[in-house]
Amino acid sequence: MRVAVVGATGNTGTAVLTALLDHPEVSSVLGIARRMPDLTVAPYSECQWASIDIAAASSAEQALAELRDAFADVDAVIHLAWLIQPNSNRDLLRRVNVEGTKRVAQAAAEAGVSHLVAASSWAAYSPDTGEVRRDESWPTTGIESSHYSVDKAAQERVLDEFSASHPEVLVTRLRPALVFQSDAAHQIQRYFLGSWIPMQTLGAVKPPVLPVPKGLHGVQAVTAEDLAAAYTAAVVKRVPGAFNICADEVLGPQELADIVDHGRFVRLPPRLVRAFVFGAHKARLLAADEGWLDMAMSVPQMDNSAAKQGLDWTPRTSAADALRILLSGMIEGSGTASVPLRPRDPDAGHLAAAHGWVREGVEAGGNTDSPSAATAGHISDSVTFDLLNLYLSDHLTGATAGVQRIERMTGAYIDTPVYAKLSEVAEEIRLERSFLLNLIRDLGMKQMPYRQAVSWVGERLGRLKSNGKVTERSPLTLVLEAELMRSAVIGKLGAWQTLQANAELLGLEPQVFRDLADQALAQADALGEVHAYARTRAFRDDRDTFHPQTPDHRSDQDREEHTQEAVMTQQPDNTGAAPGGDAEEVQTVPEAAPKKEAERPGTTADRRAHDDALVDEWGEESFPSSDPPGHY
């Protein structure tokens, strides 16, 4: 059996890959995500991969074609792709979550896939403030004030319509509660709390009391491992229908307090708690908005009996232990080798080009047969220490500014076709900077932190340059930023080549820097593609430069080159455009977010108008995981 997993690099997706690979009836697994993980680390290394944007910045035609090709020899599709941030871009969330589900389902049917397993959520259920366990027959109209719940309910309608029009395709829906695992801990903190909150302090100091809103009856949870077992069972057993997935017990205020603090809690008026969450989110102190609180207060408690009977599934970990695993992971800042699940500390990350973990420093790539292995980090007496120190410090200063710049670019262009490349390059640059810092430390060099501080400030001051626009993002900005980053990467290439040439004198492994140089060349090529996308829009004030439904940027390049060739050969343009008209293909605009549901002032602002807020929200975090947040 061959299984495709759409949204395979996040919390649930990573666990599902592991479970599928371990099952004897699954012969191969295809992972699909917008951004590729580190393919040298399990479970990603054991799968085949395809990079596909299902709806964020792709046309329906493009996404369907790519998905059909990917599903050509697949027996079952598990659809996990879901976008939960940025809260401020409501139309983007709706497009990826609801329109994206339509596209995946349609492509599966057109490719002849016989089984679709979709990730729904407990959030799809209608409000219920009682404590009676509800089965899968409870209505799925969602919580009106929660954008996540509204979209989950809309996804249920998409699946209803698909099932009715494609009876030949078996459809299974899993509705999990909050999904926890250690490797997703830092991701969950970023998406719901915020990176600035020092969760690591919980390892030493517990809060004196846990505040809970009055009326919160309890929280249900499940581990990613248990949920992945349910997905695998659904695929292997080919069981249709909907299934609630959760641990057996419900965590009430007392149980939560016993785990989080010293067993003390205080009930607060819900309106007070909601006002605090609203204000903290608007002040960008809290990543989640008040809709998540509304959902937690309103969703019913689920009965998991159907999953136990129909899927022969049993949760192995209690809800209390699942929460303990999550908190422990938050304290450690745990993560793994995908961009969504990256750990808090880059030193804990895996840098494929360095043949190991970032923290290895001078020992990176070392093997016992290497001439430099016995003298790792030992600098030859022929090397002038101060010159080496200055050289490495200068490059660390440049890397500091580069990380800030590329992360800003990633946050600003999350709904463009070049986002995936930017995000992947950003993560590589982040890890490379940490690797360089470890190298400097291991060689006994001075770090000269004042240089990095000046670089950090300078990069932020550079953001004040308006490029001809004050209240909206200039079409020149991406062009200029791509040019700056490409120049910086070429400079970094020189550093890796210089270290490679002197590796033996420094007691380092030459192959590590040879591979890092190759990675820099690949980054320069990727930034060249970004520039190719941006330069066709550089001087265009007559169209929405960064419209979410922008066609594939390669089409723009082809059109540009074709026009230039036609002019040079004095041949008429064959694009079919009227004289003086725009030759762009007209795109079908997917369903927009409901105007009366889960919206507050400012949440449906024009893409460019809220761009600066979006950058602030994601300046230090790249695009969120493909996992549904109901899985957290």
XYZ file of C-alpha atoms in Angstrom:
632
model
C 0.000 0.000 0.000
C 1.277 3.440 -0.977
C 0.075 6.378 1.132
C 0.418 10.117 0.490
C 0.438 12.500 3.464
C -0.439 16.121 2.646
C 0.979 18.388 5.343
C 3.649 15.903 6.373
C 6.166 18.072 8.218
C 4.201 19.324 11.217
C 3.101 17.976 14.569
C 0.681 15.282 13.428
C 2.259 14.830 9.996
C 5.655 13.837 11.369
C 4.090 11.342 13.781
C 1.929 9.891 10.989
C 5.005 9.333 8.800
C 6.642 7.345 11.597
C 3.532 5.234 12.201
C 3.005 4.467 8.515
C 6.638 3.513 7.960
C 6.443 1.105 10.884
C 3.351 -0.699 9.543
C 4.036 -3.854 7.491
C 1.125 -3.240 5.099
C 2.441 0.173 4.032
C 5.046 -0.257 1.290
C 5.894 3.397 0.644
C 5.015 6.874 1.870
C 4.906 10.110 -0.102
C 5.253 13.270 1.969
C 3.752 16.464 0.549
C 4.443 19.882 2.028
C 5.050 23.414 0.877
C 8.522 23.394 2.456
C 10.864 20.434 2.486
C 12.271 19.034 5.748
C 15.837 17.855 6.305
C 15.853 14.699 4.187
C 18.842 13.240 6.041
C 16.911 12.781 9.308
C 14.268 10.140 10.079
C 11.372 9.822 9.460
C 11.722 12.258 6.556
C 14.698 10.379 5.107
C 12.587 7.234 4.676
C 9.904 8.887 2.517
C 9.570 10.243 -0.993
C 8.739 13.950 -1.218
C 6.918 16.521 -3.308
C 6.781 20.267 -2.666
C 3.256 21.445 -3.480
C 1.399 24.601 -2.458
C -2.220 23.506 -2.227
C -3.785 26.992 -2.032
C -1.689 29.692 -0.350
C -0.218 31.171 -3.531
C -1.235 28.756 -6.273
C -4.075 28.771 -8.763
C -6.573 25.918 -8.632
C -5.344 24.682 -11.999
C -1.726 24.581 -10.891
C -2.417 22.904 -7.533
C -4.756 20.306 -9.026
C -2.251 19.389 -11.737
C 0.592 18.929 -9.251
C -1.574 16.992 -6.787
C -2.936 14.705 -9.514
C 0.585 13.851 -10.611
C 1.624 13.151 -7.026
C -1.440 10.960 -6.374
C -1.071 8.953 -9.601
C 0.011 5.672 -7.953
C -1.346 6.278 -4.454
C -3.839 4.021 -2.650
C -4.803 6.439 0.132
C -4.383 10.142 0.881
C -4.160 11.525 4.419
C -4.937 15.250 4.318
C -3.473 17.149 7.283
C -2.558 20.500 5.689
C -3.929 23.433 7.654
C -2.883 27.011 8.330
C -3.427 28.621 11.730
C -1.400 31.819 11.531
C -1.357 34.707 10.868
C -4.665 35.454 12.590
C -4.732 38.832 10.842
C -4.974 37.365 7.340
C -8.396 35.783 7.462
C -8.769 35.279 3.711
C -5.444 33.450 3.505
C -6.494 31.067 6.280
C -9.832 30.393 4.604
C -8.232 29.825 1.227
C -5.650 27.316 2.448
C -7.923 25.512 4.876
C -11.203 25.246 3.007
C -10.271 25.756 -0.637
C -7.154 23.656 -0.039
C -9.280 20.755 1.211
C -11.471 21.026 -1.902
C -8.421 20.831 -4.137
C -6.862 17.859 -2.353
C -10.151 15.931 -2.433
C -10.813 16.757 -6.085
C -7.279 15.803 -7.127
C -7.551 12.511 -5.222
C -10.768 11.628 -7.055
C -9.369 12.612 -10.450
C -6.224 10.556 -9.809
C -8.276 7.477 -8.955
C -7.384 7.380 -5.246
C -9.864 5.111 -3.478
C -9.539 6.417 0.095
C -9.331 9.941 1.536
C -8.621 10.406 5.251
C -9.077 14.008 6.361
C -8.097 15.756 9.572
C -11.139 17.421 11.055
C -11.202 18.479 14.704
C -13.231 18.673 17.881
C -13.468 22.355 16.999
C -15.917 21.533 14.194
C -18.605 20.660 16.726
C -21.441 22.975 17.698
C -21.395 24.566 21.182
C -22.243 22.486 24.213
C -21.577 23.662 27.749
C -22.566 20.416 29.442
C -20.357 17.596 30.623
C -22.061 14.784 28.730
C -19.723 13.000 26.315
C -20.892 13.547 22.728
C -20.406 11.084 19.907
C -19.843 11.780 16.218
C -23.526 12.533 15.578
C -23.283 15.891 17.395
C -23.805 18.763 14.894
C -20.712 20.260 13.255
C -21.610 23.922 12.776
C -18.625 25.252 14.716
C -18.114 28.126 17.148
C -19.018 31.362 15.390
C -16.392 33.570 17.052
C -13.458 31.213 16.351
C -11.984 31.420 12.855
C -10.426 27.993 13.301
C -13.737 26.448 14.306
C -15.616 28.213 11.500
C -13.184 26.875 8.921
C -13.290 23.378 10.400
C -17.071 23.401 10.121
C -16.752 24.610 6.526
C -14.297 21.789 5.847
C -16.909 19.327 7.100
C -19.351 20.695 4.495
C -16.682 20.300 1.802
C -16.247 16.659 2.777
C -20.033 16.151 2.839
C -20.343 17.483 -0.703
C -17.355 15.489 -1.884
C -18.731 12.252 -0.421
C -22.065 12.829 -2.140
C -20.530 13.561 -5.535
C -17.816 10.873 -5.361
C -19.319 7.753 -3.787
C -16.475 5.720 -5.294
C -14.021 7.351 -2.835
C -14.042 6.174 0.756
C -13.947 9.185 3.112
C -12.766 8.997 6.728
C -12.658 11.962 9.131
C -10.742 12.017 12.363
C -11.741 14.653 14.917
C -8.903 14.833 17.439
C -8.706 16.883 20.603
C -5.546 18.831 21.469
C -2.515 16.911 20.201
C 0.739 17.002 22.137
C 4.238 15.642 21.610
C 7.656 16.744 22.771
C 9.036 17.508 19.298
C 6.165 19.929 18.634
C 6.541 21.775 21.939
C 8.365 24.849 20.666
C 6.088 25.054 17.639
C 3.004 25.031 19.859
C 4.524 27.734 22.034
C 5.256 29.910 18.976
C 1.804 29.548 17.464
C -0.274 29.973 20.604
C 1.782 31.714 23.290
C 4.652 33.481 21.570
C 8.418 33.023 21.460
C 9.131 35.726 24.022
C 7.478 33.843 26.914
C 10.297 32.134 28.897
C 8.752 28.670 29.169
C 12.120 27.240 30.173
C 11.738 28.872 33.572
C 8.959 26.395 34.381
C 11.686 23.850 34.956
C 12.882 25.800 37.982
C 9.922 27.901 39.106
C 6.256 26.977 38.944
C 3.525 29.618 39.012
C 1.906 29.995 42.460
C -1.613 29.588 41.070
C -3.266 28.696 37.757
C -5.958 31.140 36.573
C -8.812 29.458 34.685
C -11.981 31.020 33.256
C -15.136 30.139 35.135
C -17.191 27.718 33.078
C -14.248 25.774 31.632
C -15.349 22.221 32.270
C -12.222 20.502 31.083
C -9.646 19.871 28.385
C -9.243 16.776 26.242
C -5.944 15.775 24.687
C -4.134 12.984 22.882
C -0.495 12.348 22.023
C 0.637 12.675 18.424
C 1.791 9.068 18.611
C -1.669 7.832 19.586
C -3.323 9.995 16.940
C -0.901 8.705 14.285
C -1.883 5.162 15.235
C -5.523 6.089 14.578
C -4.679 7.524 11.145
C -2.716 4.396 10.276
C -5.567 2.152 11.415
C -8.054 4.142 9.336
C -5.888 3.742 6.229
C -5.089 0.066 6.682
C -8.590 -1.001 7.728
C -10.256 1.289 5.143
C -13.015 2.291 7.543
C -15.276 5.181 6.439
C -17.011 7.670 8.701
C -16.085 10.117 11.454
C -14.147 9.262 14.624
C -13.425 11.223 17.787
C -9.810 10.774 18.866
C -8.857 11.607 22.447
C -7.539 10.080 25.639
C -10.153 8.635 27.973
C -10.073 11.241 30.737
C -10.929 14.935 30.797
C -8.542 17.342 32.525
C -10.500 19.663 34.795
C -9.141 22.776 36.528
C -7.790 20.758 39.451
C -5.986 18.261 37.212
C -4.523 21.102 35.159
C -3.311 22.874 38.290
C -1.751 19.686 39.646
C 0.370 19.442 36.473
C 1.155 23.101 35.791
C 1.694 24.506 39.276
C 1.345 23.451 42.898
C -2.250 22.288 42.596
C -3.849 25.677 43.173
C -6.190 27.413 40.749
C -8.472 30.402 40.783
C -11.594 30.852 38.657
C -11.867 34.190 36.877
C -14.853 35.771 35.089
C -14.773 34.627 31.415
C -15.266 38.193 30.169
C -12.208 39.329 32.103
C -10.093 36.501 30.697
C -11.371 37.148 27.184
C -10.609 40.862 27.443
C -7.083 40.045 28.590
C -6.512 37.628 25.689
C -7.954 40.151 23.228
C -5.696 42.934 24.512
C -2.597 40.744 24.703
C -3.113 39.539 21.157
C -3.668 43.040 19.807
C -0.519 44.174 21.620
C 1.320 41.228 20.016
C 2.130 39.754 23.400
C 0.078 36.612 22.743
C 0.005 34.712 19.457
C -3.497 33.262 19.864
C -6.560 35.467 19.663
C -9.709 35.367 21.797
C -11.432 32.986 19.379
C -9.330 30.143 20.736
C -10.624 30.861 24.242
C -14.208 30.958 22.963
C -13.682 27.582 21.335
C -12.191 26.030 24.474
C -15.140 27.260 26.514
C -17.785 26.019 24.065
C -16.762 22.739 22.429
C -18.387 19.558 23.711
C -16.570 16.783 25.504
C -16.013 13.915 23.081
C -16.804 10.232 23.377
C -14.099 8.076 21.741
C -16.043 4.790 21.748
C -16.516 4.696 17.974
C -12.749 4.845 17.347
C -12.143 2.043 19.816
C -14.684 -0.164 18.095
C -14.384 0.821 14.428
C -10.619 1.336 14.266
C -9.658 -1.119 16.997
C -7.813 1.816 18.520
C -6.938 2.507 22.156
C -5.048 5.526 23.523
C -1.847 4.400 25.192
C -1.083 7.685 26.953
C -3.359 9.542 29.346
C -4.318 13.166 28.789
C -2.378 14.121 31.943
C 0.788 12.447 30.670
C 0.303 14.037 27.250
C 0.258 17.471 28.887
C 3.323 16.623 30.978
C 5.170 15.602 27.798
C 4.240 18.916 26.182
C 5.344 21.036 29.146
C 8.618 19.159 29.408
C 9.210 19.786 25.715
C 8.435 23.488 26.134
C 10.938 23.750 28.950
C 13.569 22.099 26.751
C 12.495 23.957 23.596
C 12.248 20.634 21.801
C 11.906 20.199 18.068
C 13.109 18.167 15.125
C 14.426 18.529 11.578
C 11.555 20.286 9.803
C 11.024 24.027 9.589
C 7.654 23.959 11.412
C 9.044 21.771 14.207
C 12.409 23.487 14.553
C 13.753 23.609 18.131
C 14.031 26.847 20.085
C 17.827 26.746 20.212
C 19.491 26.516 16.777
C 22.311 24.562 18.452
C 19.871 21.669 18.759
C 19.130 21.806 15.032
C 20.486 19.494 12.369
C 22.557 21.041 9.571
C 22.733 18.534 6.735
C 25.530 20.387 4.951
C 27.665 20.131 8.096
C 26.977 16.396 8.373
C 25.518 16.633 11.841
C 24.133 18.772 14.606
C 24.879 22.474 14.794
C 26.349 22.214 18.290
C 29.178 19.943 17.068
C 31.222 22.948 15.912
C 34.804 21.946 15.100
C 33.852 18.267 15.357
C 31.288 18.553 12.541
C 31.810 15.959 9.850
C 34.634 14.369 11.773
C 35.449 10.709 11.244
C 38.150 8.650 12.873
C 40.001 8.129 9.571
C 40.288 11.826 8.812
C 43.757 13.392 9.236
C 42.135 16.253 11.136
C 40.126 14.045 13.483
C 42.861 13.729 16.071
C 43.511 17.474 16.113
C 39.967 18.831 15.777
C 40.051 22.551 16.458
C 43.814 22.623 16.912
C 45.151 25.691 15.101
C 48.550 25.400 13.473
C 51.291 27.688 14.789
C 51.655 29.081 11.275
C 48.219 30.712 11.504
C 48.024 34.311 12.758
C 45.360 34.019 15.439
C 44.205 37.650 15.401
C 43.657 37.670 11.630
C 41.577 34.499 11.827
C 39.581 35.912 14.738
C 38.843 39.127 12.860
C 37.835 37.243 9.716
C 35.419 34.911 11.461
C 33.980 37.730 13.581
C 33.295 39.812 10.476
C 31.407 36.935 8.890
C 29.451 36.312 12.093
C 28.435 39.973 12.026
C 27.212 39.585 8.450
C 25.406 36.370 9.330
C 23.584 38.119 12.180
C 22.219 40.757 9.825
C 21.458 38.090 7.214
C 19.329 36.048 9.606
C 17.288 39.115 10.549
C 16.810 40.104 6.908
C 15.808 36.686 5.554
C 13.393 36.046 8.432
C 11.725 39.377 7.746
C 11.433 38.493 4.065
C 9.930 35.123 4.934
C 7.321 36.720 7.170
C 6.411 39.369 4.619
C 5.841 37.105 1.631
C 4.116 34.067 3.070
C 1.312 34.178 0.488
C 3.529 34.397 -2.595
C 4.895 31.576 -4.768
C 8.437 32.246 -3.540
C 7.624 31.752 0.135
C 8.728 28.107 0.327
C 12.170 28.858 -1.072
C 12.596 31.858 1.225
C 11.579 29.849 4.267
C 13.902 26.940 3.526
C 16.837 29.289 2.890
C 16.011 31.212 6.082
C 16.230 28.075 8.203
C 19.552 27.075 6.614
C 20.994 30.538 7.250
C 19.758 30.494 10.859
C 21.492 27.167 11.485
C 24.653 28.234 9.649
C 25.004 31.302 11.850
C 24.760 29.163 14.971
C 27.269 26.711 13.496
C 29.700 29.554 12.819
C 29.247 30.839 16.363
C 30.033 27.385 17.770
C 33.062 27.186 15.503
C 34.361 30.501 16.851
C 33.867 29.339 20.433
C 35.511 25.948 19.855
C 38.546 27.580 18.233
C 38.959 29.801 21.281
C 38.140 32.999 19.426
C 36.618 36.185 20.824
C 32.991 36.655 19.765
C 33.044 40.478 19.679
C 29.311 40.722 20.501
C 29.232 44.498 20.043
C 29.705 43.910 16.313
C 26.640 41.663 16.172
C 24.650 44.213 18.187
C 25.541 46.991 15.740
C 24.629 44.718 12.827
C 21.298 43.862 14.451
C 20.446 47.543 14.936
C 21.599 48.450 11.438
C 19.395 45.836 9.823
C 16.359 47.166 11.661
C 17.154 50.738 10.742
C 17.345 49.611 7.137
C 13.721 48.545 7.375
C 12.731 52.206 7.598
C 13.596 52.680 3.924
C 10.198 53.040 2.255
C 11.187 52.409 -1.382
C 8.583 54.900 -2.524
C 5.749 53.654 -0.323
C 4.772 54.689 3.192
C 1.481 52.987 4.068
C 1.910 49.869 1.939
C 4.668 47.557 0.770
C 6.590 48.792 -2.251
C 6.981 46.455 -5.255
C 10.665 47.426 -5.173
C 11.236 45.975 -1.700
C 11.375 42.291 -2.604
C 13.631 43.046 -5.569
C 16.106 44.990 -3.429
C 15.995 42.519 -0.543
C 16.590 39.587 -2.894
C 19.579 41.416 -4.375
C 21.004 42.194 -0.925
C 20.564 38.636 0.319
C 22.036 37.127 -2.831
C 25.108 39.348 -2.469
C 25.419 38.356 1.190
C 25.183 34.659 0.336
C 27.940 35.017 -2.247
C 30.069 36.664 0.451
C 29.328 33.730 2.762
C 30.336 31.362 -0.040
C 33.763 32.977 0.041
C 34.015 32.352 3.779
C 33.253 28.626 3.437
C 35.743 28.348 0.560
C 38.423 30.115 2.601
C 37.847 27.818 5.574
C 37.942 24.805 3.272
C 41.284 25.906 1.844
C 42.719 26.319 5.369
C 40.886 23.432 7.057
C 43.975 21.332 7.676
C 45.729 24.263 9.375
C 42.699 24.749 11.625
C 42.133 21.098 12.439
C 38.792 21.072 10.620
C 37.146 18.651 8.205
C 37.453 20.126 4.653
C 34.416 18.279 3.310
C 32.123 20.122 5.727
C 33.039 23.482 4.231
C 32.945 22.103 0.700
C 29.352 21.051 1.309
C 28.510 24.337 3.005
C 29.871 26.125 -0.065
C 27.641 23.983 -2.286
C 24.691 24.873 -0.060
C 25.530 28.572 -0.433
C 25.484 28.205 -4.217
C 22.073 26.533 -3.985
C 20.854 29.392 -1.778
C 22.082 31.927 -4.331
C 20.162 30.067 -7.045
C 17.013 30.060 -4.890
C 17.331 33.795 -4.258
C 17.827 34.220 -7.992
C 14.423 32.610 -8.530
C 12.950 34.958 -5.935
C 14.464 37.877 -7.805
C 13.096 36.569 -11.115
C 9.611 36.567 -9.589
C 10.014 40.035 -8.077
C 11.694 41.857 -10.951
C 8.717 41.424 -13.301
C 6.698 43.397 -10.729
C 9.358 45.916 -9.661
C 7.902 48.974 -11.424
C 4.254 47.907 -11.527
C 1.917 50.111 -9.528
C -0.970 49.148 -11.772
C -1.642 45.742 -10.229
C -1.708 44.095 -6.850
C 1.916 43.004 -6.752
C 1.621 40.404 -4.037
C -1.937 39.199 -4.637
C -2.449 35.759 -3.078
C -3.748 34.305 -6.346
C -0.644 35.341 -8.271
C 0.013 32.728 -10.967
C 3.113 30.610 -10.809
C 6.052 32.992 -11.100
C 7.562 30.806 -13.796
C 4.630 31.752 -16.016
C 5.499 35.423 -15.511
C 9.114 34.746 -16.446
C 8.097 32.788 -19.523
C 5.721 35.559 -20.546
C 8.433 38.188 -20.037
C 10.980 36.236 -22.079
C 8.430 35.479 -24.797
C 7.532 39.159 -25.126
C 11.189 40.166 -25.369
C 11.839 37.505 -28.007
C 8.799 38.582 -30.041
C 9.979 42.186 -30.052
C 13.503 41.231 -31.059
C 12.302 39.039 -33.960
C 9.460 41.402 -34.909
C 6.909 38.617 -34.498
C 3.426 39.212 -33.084
C 2.832 38.062 -29.534
C 0.775 34.857 -29.408
C -0.544 35.307 -25.879
C -3.984 36.338 -27.081
C -3.960 39.628 -25.211
C -5.673 42.605 -26.760
C -3.368 45.351 -28.045
C -2.110 47.313 -25.071
C -3.823 44.879 -22.674
C -2.395 42.743 -19.900
C -1.513 39.258 -21.117
C -2.058 37.692 -17.702
C -4.307 34.682 -17.387
C -7.499 35.420 -15.479
C -7.629 33.454 -12.234
C -10.657 32.111 -10.474
C -10.770 33.616 -7.001
C -11.487 30.974 -4.339
C -14.146 31.392 -1.723
C -13.386 34.254 0.632
C -13.758 34.164 4.369
C -17.311 34.576 5.649
C -17.892 38.233 6.433
C -20.043 37.656 9.505
C -18.086 34.902 11.159
C -14.991 35.046 13.327
C -14.100 38.561 12.274
C -13.171 41.597 14.276
C -12.037 45.046 13.212
C -8.812 44.779 11.287
C -8.887 41.041 10.612
C -9.926 41.302 6.973
C -7.842 44.298 5.975
C -6.290 44.441 2.525
C -3.150 42.307 2.162
C -0.826 45.252 1.741
C -2.454 47.369 4.420
C -1.720 44.856 7.145
C 1.648 43.722 5.772
C 3.716 45.478 8.436
C 1.672 43.892 11.218
C 2.097 40.508 9.572
C 5.857 40.999 9.410
C 5.997 41.940 13.083
C 3.961 38.853 13.948
C 6.187 36.495 11.950
C 9.487 38.350 11.769
C 11.155 35.743 13.953
C 9.013 32.802 12.926
C 8.543 31.340 9.513
C 5.390 29.972 7.970
C 3.373 27.761 10.285
C 3.116 24.027 10.085
C 0.726 22.223 7.832
C -0.867 20.567 10.848
C -4.350 21.495 11.953
C -4.086 23.476 15.193
C -6.878 21.365 16.647
C -4.153 18.743 16.801
C -2.332 20.741 19.461
